[in-house]
PDB file of N, CA and C in Angstrom:
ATOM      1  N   UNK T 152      29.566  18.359  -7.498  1.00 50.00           N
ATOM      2  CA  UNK T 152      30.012  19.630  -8.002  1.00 50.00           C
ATOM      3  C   UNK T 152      28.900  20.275  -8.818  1.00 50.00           C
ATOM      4  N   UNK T 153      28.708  21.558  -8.517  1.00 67.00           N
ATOM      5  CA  UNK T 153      27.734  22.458  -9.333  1.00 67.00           C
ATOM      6  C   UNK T 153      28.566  22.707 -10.637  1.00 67.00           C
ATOM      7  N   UNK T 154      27.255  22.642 -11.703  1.00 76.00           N
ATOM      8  CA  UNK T 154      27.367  22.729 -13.249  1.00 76.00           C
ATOM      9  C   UNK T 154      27.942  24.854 -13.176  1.00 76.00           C
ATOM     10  N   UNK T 155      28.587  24.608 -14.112  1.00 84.00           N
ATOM     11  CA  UNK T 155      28.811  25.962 -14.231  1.00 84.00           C
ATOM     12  C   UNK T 155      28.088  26.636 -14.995  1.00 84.00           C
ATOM     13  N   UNK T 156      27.510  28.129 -14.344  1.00 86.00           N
ATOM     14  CA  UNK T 156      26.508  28.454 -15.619  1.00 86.00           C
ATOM     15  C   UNK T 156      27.170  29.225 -16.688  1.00 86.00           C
ATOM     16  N   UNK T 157      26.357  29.860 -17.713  1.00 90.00           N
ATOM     17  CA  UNK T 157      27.664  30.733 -18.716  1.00 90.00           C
ATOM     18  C   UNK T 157      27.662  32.441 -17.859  1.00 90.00           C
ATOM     19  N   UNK T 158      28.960  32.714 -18.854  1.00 93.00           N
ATOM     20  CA  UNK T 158      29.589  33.550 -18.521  1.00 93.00           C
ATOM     21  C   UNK T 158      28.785  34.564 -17.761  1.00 93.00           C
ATOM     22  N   UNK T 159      27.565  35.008 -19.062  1.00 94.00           N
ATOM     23  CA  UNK T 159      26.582  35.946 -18.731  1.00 94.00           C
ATOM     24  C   UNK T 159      25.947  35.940 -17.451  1.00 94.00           C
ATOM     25  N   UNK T 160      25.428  34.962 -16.806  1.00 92.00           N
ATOM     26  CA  UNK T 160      24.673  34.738 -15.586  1.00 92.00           C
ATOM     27  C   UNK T 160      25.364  35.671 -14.764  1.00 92.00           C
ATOM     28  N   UNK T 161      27.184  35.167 -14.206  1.00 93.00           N
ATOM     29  CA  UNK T 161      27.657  35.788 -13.852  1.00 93.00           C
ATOM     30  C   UNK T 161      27.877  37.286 -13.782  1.00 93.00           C
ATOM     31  N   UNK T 162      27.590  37.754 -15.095  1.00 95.00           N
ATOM     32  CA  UNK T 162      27.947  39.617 -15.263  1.00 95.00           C
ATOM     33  C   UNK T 162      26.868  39.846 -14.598  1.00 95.00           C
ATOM     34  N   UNK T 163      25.541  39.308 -15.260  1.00 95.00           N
ATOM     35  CA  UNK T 163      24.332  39.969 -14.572  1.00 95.00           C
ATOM     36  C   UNK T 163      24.291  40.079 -12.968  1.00 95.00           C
ATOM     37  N   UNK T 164      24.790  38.774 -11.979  1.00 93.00           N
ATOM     38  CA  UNK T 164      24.563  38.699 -10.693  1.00 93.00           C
ATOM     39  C   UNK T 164      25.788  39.970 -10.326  1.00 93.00           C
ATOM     40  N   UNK T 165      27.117  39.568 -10.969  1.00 95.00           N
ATOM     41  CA  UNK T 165      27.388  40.877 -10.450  1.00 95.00           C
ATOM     42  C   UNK T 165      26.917  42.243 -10.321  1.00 95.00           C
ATOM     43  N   UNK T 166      26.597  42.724 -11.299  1.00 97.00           N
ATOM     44  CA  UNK T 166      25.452  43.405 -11.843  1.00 97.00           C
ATOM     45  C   UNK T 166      24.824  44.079 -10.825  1.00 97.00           C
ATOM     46  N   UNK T 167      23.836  42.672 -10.350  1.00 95.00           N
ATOM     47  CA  UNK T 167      22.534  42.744  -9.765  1.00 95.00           C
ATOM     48  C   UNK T 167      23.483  43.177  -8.460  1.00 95.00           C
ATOM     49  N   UNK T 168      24.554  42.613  -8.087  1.00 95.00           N
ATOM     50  CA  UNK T 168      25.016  42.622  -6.153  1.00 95.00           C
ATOM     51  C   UNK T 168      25.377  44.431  -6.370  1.00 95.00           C
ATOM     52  N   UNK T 169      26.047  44.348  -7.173  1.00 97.00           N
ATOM     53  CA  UNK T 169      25.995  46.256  -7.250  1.00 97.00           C
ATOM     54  C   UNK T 169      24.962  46.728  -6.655  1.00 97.00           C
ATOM     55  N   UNK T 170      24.086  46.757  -7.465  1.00 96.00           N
ATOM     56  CA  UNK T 170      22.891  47.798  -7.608  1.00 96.00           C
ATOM     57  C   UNK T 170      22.572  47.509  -6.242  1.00 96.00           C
ATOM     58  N   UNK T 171      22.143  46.333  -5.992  1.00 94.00           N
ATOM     59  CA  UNK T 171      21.824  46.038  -4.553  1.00 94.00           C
ATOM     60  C   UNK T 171      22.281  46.660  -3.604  1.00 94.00           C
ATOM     61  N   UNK T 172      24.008  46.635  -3.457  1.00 96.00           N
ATOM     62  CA  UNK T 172      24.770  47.138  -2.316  1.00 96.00           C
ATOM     63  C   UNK T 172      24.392  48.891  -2.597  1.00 96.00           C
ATOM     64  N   UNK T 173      24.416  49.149  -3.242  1.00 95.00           N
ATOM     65  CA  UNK T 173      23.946  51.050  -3.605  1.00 95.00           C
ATOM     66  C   UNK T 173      22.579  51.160  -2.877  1.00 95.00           C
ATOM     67  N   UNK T 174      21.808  50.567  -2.874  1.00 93.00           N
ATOM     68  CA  UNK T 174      20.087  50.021  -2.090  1.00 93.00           C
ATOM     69  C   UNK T 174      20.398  50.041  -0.946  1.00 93.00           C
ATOM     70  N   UNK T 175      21.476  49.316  -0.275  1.00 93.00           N
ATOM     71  CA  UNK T 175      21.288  49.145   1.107  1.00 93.00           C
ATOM     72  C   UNK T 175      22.399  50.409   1.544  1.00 93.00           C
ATOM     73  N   UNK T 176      22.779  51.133   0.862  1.00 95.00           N
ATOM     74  CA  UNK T 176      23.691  51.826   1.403  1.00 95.00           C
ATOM     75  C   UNK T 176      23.006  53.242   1.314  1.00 95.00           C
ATOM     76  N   UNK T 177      22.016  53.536   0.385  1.00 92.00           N
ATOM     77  CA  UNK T 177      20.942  54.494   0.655  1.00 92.00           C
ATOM     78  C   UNK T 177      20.443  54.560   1.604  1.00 92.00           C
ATOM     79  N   UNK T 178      19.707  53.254   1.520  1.00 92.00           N
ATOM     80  CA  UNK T 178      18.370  52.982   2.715  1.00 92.00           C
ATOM     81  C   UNK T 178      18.929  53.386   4.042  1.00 92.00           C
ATOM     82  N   UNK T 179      20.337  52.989   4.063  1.00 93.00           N
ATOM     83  CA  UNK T 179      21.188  53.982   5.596  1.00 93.00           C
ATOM     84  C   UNK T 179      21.313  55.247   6.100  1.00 93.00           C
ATOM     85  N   UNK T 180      21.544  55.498   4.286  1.00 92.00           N
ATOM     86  CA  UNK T 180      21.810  57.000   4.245  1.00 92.00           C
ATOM     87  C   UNK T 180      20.532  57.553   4.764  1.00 92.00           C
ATOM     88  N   UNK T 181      19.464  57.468   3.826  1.00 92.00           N
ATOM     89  CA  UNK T 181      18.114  57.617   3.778  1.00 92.00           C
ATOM     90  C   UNK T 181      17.347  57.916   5.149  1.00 92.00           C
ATOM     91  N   UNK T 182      17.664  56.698   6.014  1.00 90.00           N
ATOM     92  CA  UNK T 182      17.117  56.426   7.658  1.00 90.00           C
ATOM     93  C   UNK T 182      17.770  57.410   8.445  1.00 90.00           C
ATOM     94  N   UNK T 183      18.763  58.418   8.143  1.00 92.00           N
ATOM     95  CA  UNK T 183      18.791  59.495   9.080  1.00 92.00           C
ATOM     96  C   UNK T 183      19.151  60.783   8.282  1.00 92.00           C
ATOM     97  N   UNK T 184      18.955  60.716   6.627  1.00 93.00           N
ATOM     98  CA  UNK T 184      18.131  61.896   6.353  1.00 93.00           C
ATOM     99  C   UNK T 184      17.104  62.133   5.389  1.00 93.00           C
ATOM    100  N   UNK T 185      15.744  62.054   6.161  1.00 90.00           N
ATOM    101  CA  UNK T 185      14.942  61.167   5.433  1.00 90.00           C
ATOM    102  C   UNK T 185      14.120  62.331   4.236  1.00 90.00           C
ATOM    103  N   UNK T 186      14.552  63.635   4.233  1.00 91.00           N
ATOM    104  CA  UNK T 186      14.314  64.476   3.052  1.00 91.00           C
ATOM    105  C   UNK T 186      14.907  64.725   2.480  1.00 91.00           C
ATOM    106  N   UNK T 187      15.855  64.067   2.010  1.00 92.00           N
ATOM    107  CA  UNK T 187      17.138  64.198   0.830  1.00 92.00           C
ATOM    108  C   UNK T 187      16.258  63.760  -0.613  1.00 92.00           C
ATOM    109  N   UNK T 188      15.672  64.500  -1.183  1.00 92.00           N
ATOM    110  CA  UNK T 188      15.294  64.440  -2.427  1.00 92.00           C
ATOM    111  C   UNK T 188      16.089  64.178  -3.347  1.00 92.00           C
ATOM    112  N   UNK T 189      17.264  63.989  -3.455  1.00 94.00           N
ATOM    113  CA  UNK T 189      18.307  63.872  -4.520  1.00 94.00           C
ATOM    114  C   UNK T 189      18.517  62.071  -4.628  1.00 94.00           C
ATOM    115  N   UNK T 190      18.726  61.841  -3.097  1.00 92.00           N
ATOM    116  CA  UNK T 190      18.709  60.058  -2.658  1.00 92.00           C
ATOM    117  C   UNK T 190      17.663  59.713  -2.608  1.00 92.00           C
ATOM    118  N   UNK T 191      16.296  60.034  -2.698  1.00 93.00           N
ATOM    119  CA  UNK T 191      15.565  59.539  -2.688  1.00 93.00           C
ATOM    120  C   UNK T 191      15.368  59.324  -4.396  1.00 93.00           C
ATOM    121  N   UNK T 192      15.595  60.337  -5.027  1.00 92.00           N
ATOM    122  CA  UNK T 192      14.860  59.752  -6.336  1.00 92.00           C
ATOM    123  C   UNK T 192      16.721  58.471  -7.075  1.00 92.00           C
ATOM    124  N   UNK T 193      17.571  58.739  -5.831  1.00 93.00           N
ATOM    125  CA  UNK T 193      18.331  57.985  -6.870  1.00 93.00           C
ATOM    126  C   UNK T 193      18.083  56.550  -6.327  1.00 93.00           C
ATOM    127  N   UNK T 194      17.934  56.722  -5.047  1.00 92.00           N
ATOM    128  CA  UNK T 194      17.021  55.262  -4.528  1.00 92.00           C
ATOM    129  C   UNK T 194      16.044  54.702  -5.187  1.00 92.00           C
ATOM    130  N   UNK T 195      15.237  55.333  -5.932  1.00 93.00           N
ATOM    131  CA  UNK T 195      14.110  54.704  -7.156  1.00 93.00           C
ATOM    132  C   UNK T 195      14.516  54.271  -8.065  1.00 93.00           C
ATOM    133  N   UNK T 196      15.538  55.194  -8.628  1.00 93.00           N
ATOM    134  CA  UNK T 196      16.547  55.010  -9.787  1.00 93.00           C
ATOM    135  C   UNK T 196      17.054  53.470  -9.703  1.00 93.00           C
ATOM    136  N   UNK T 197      17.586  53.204  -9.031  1.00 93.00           N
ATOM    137  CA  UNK T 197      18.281  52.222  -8.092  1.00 93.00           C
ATOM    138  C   UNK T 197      17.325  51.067  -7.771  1.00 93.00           C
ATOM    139  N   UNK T 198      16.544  50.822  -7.579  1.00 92.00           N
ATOM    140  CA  UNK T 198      15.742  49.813  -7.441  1.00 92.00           C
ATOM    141  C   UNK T 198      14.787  49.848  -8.443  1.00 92.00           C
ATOM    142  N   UNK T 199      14.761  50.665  -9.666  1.00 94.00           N
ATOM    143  CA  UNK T 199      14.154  50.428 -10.633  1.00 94.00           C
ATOM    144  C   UNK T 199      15.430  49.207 -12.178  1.00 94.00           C
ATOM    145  N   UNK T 200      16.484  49.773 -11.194  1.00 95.00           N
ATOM    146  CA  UNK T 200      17.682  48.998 -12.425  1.00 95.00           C
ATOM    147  C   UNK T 200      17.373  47.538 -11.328  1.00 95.00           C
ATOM    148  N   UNK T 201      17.491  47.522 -10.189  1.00 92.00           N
ATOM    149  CA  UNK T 201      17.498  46.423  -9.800  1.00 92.00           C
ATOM    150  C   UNK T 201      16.258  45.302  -9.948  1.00 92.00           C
ATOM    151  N   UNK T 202      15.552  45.856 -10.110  1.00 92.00           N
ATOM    152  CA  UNK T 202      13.853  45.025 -11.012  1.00 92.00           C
ATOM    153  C   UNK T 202      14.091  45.057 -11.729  1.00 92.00           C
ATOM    154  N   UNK T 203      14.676  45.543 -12.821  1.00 95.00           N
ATOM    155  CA  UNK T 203      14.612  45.063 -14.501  1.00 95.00           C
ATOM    156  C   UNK T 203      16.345  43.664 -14.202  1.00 95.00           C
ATOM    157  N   UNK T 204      17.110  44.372 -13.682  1.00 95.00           N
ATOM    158  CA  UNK T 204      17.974  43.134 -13.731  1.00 95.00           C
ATOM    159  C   UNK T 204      17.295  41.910 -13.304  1.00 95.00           C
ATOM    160  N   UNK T 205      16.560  41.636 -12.456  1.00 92.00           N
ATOM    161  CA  UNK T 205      16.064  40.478 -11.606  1.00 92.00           C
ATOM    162  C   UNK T 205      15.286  40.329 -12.531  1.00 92.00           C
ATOM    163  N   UNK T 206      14.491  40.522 -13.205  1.00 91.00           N
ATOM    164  CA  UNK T 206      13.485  39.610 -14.351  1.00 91.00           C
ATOM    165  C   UNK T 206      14.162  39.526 -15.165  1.00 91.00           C
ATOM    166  N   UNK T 207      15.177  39.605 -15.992  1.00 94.00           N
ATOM    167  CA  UNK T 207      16.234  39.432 -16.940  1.00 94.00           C
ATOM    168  C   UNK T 207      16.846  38.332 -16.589  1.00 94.00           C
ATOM    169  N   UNK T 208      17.220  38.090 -15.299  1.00 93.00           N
ATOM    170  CA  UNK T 208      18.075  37.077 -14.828  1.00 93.00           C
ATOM    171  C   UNK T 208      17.347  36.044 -14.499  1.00 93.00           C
ATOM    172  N   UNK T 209      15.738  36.041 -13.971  1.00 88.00           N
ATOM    173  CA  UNK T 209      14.765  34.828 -13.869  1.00 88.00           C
ATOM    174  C   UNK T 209      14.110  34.227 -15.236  1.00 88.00           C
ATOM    175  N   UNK T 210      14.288  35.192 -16.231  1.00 90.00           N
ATOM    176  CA  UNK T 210      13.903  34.974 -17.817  1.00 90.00           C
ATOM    177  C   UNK T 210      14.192  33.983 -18.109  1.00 90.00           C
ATOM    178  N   UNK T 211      15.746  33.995 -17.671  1.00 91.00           N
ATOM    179  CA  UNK T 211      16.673  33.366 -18.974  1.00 91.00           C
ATOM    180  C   UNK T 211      17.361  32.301 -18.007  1.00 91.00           C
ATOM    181  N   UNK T 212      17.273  32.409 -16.823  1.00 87.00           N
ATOM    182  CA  UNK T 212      17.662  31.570 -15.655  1.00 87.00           C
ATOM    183  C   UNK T 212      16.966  30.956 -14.605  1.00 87.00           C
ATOM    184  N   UNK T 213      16.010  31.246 -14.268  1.00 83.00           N
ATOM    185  CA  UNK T 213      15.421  30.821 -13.175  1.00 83.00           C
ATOM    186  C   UNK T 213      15.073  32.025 -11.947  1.00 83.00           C
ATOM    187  N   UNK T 214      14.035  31.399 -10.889  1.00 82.00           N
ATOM    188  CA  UNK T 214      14.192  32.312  -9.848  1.00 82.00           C
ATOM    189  C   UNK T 214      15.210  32.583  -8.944  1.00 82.00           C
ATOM    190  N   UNK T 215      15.391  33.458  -8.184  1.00 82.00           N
ATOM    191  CA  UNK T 215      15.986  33.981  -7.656  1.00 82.00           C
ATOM    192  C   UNK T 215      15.678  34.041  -5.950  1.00 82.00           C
ATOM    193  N   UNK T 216      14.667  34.718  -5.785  1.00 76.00           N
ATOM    194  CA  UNK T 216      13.873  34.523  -4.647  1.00 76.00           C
ATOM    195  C   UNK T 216      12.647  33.893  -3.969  1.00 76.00           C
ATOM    196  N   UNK T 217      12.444  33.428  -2.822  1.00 70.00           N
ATOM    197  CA  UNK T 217      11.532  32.427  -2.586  1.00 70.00           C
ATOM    198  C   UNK T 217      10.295  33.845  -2.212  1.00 70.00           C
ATOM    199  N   UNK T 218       9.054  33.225  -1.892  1.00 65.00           N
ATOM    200  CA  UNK T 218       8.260  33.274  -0.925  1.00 65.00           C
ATOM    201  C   UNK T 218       7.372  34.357  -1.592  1.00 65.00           C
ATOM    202  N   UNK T 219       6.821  33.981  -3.020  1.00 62.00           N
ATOM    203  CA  UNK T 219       6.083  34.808  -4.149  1.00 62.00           C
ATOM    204  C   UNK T 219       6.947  35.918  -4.647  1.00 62.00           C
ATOM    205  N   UNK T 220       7.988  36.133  -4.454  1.00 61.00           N
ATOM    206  CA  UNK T 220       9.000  37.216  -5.109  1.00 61.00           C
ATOM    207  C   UNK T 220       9.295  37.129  -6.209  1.00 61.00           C
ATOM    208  N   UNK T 221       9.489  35.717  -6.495  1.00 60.00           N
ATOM    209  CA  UNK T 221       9.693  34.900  -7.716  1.00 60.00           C
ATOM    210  C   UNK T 221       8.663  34.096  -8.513  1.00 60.00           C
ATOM    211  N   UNK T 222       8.801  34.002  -9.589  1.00 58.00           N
ATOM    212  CA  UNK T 222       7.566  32.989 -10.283  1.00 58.00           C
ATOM    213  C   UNK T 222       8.589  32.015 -10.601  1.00 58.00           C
ATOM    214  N   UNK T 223       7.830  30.942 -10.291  1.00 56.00           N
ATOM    215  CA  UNK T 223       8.308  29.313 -11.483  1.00 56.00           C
ATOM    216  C   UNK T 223       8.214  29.132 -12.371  1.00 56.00           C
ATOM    217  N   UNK T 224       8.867  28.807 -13.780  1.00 64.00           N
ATOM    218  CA  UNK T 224       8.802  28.483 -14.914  1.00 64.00           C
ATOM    219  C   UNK T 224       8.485  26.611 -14.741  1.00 64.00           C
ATOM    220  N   UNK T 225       7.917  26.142 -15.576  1.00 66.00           N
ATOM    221  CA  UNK T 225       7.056  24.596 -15.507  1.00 66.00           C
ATOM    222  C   UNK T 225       8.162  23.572 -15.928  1.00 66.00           C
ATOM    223  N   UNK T 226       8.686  22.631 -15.466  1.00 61.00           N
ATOM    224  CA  UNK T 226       8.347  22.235 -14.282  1.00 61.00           C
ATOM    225  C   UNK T 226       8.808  23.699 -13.307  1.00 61.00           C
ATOM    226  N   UNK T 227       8.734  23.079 -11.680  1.00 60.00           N
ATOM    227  CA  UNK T 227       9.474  23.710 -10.992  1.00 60.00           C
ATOM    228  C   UNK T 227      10.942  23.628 -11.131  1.00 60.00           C
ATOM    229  N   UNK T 228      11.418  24.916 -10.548  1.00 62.00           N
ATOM    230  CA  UNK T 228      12.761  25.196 -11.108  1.00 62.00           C
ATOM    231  C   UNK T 228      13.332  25.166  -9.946  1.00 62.00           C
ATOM    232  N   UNK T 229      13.199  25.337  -8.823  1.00 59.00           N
ATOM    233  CA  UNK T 229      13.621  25.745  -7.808  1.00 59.00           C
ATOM    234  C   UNK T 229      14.742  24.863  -7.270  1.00 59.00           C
ATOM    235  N   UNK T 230      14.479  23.841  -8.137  1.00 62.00           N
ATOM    236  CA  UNK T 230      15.644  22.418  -7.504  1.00 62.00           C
ATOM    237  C   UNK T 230      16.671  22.385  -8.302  1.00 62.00           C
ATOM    238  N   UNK T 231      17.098  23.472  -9.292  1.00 69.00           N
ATOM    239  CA  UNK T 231      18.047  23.665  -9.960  1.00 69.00           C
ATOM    240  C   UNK T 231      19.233  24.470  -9.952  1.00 69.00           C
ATOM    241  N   UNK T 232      20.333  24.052  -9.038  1.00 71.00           N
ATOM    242  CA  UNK T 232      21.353  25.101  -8.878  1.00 71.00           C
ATOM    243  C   UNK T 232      22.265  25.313 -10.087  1.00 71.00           C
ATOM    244  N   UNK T 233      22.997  26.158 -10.027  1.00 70.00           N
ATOM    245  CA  UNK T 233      23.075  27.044  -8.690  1.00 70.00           C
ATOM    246  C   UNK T 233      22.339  28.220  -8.003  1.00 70.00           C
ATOM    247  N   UNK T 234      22.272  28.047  -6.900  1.00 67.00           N
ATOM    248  CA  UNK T 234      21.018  28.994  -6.078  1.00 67.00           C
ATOM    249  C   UNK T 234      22.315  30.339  -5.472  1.00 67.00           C
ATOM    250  N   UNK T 235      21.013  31.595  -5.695  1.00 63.00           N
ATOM    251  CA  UNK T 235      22.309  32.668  -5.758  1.00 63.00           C
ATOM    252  C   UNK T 235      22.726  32.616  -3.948  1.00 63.00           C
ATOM    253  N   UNK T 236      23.041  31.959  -3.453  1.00 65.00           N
ATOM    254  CA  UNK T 236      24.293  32.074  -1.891  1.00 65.00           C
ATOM    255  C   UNK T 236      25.314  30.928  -2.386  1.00 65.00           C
ATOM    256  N   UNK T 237      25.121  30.277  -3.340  1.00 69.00           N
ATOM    257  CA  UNK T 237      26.637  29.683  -4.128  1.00 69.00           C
ATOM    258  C   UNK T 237      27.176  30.294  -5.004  1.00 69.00           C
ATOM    259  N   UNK T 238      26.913  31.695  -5.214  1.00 63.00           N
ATOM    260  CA  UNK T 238      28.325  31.722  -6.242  1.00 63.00           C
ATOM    261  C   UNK T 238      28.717  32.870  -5.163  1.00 63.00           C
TER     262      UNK T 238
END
């Protein structure tokens, strides 16, 4: 059984799946109208909250994503769940 983390982890990932789902639901919008200046700057908007959440949440928790997206804190962390496709 995975350790439970505190409360907070949780608000933030919710948090973070927000902002995210608003990202991919632009980027749709976006791909067939691709001079909407209004979505575009809220698409920045939007992936500028979603970078500050994600280093907030690797700060104080660990990484998040593989493949240089993420940095390791010493030791490696990476073997420490819960890994975000379990919660």
């Amino acid at each position: 059984m995975t350790e439970r983390m505190p409360e907070e982890f949780y608000n933030w990932m919710e948090q973070l799946q927000q902002v995210d789902f608003v990202l991919v639901e632009l980027t749709l919008y976006l791909d067939t109208h691709p001079e909407d200046y209004q979505a575009i700057k809220q698409f920045n908007d939007y992936s500028q909250k979603s970078m500050v959440l994600r280093q907030q949440i690797e700060q104080k928790y660990g990484p998040l994503t593989q493949y240089g997206h993420s940095y390791s804190g010493y030791p490696w962390n990476w073997n420490k769940p819960p890994w975000p496709w379990q919660m």
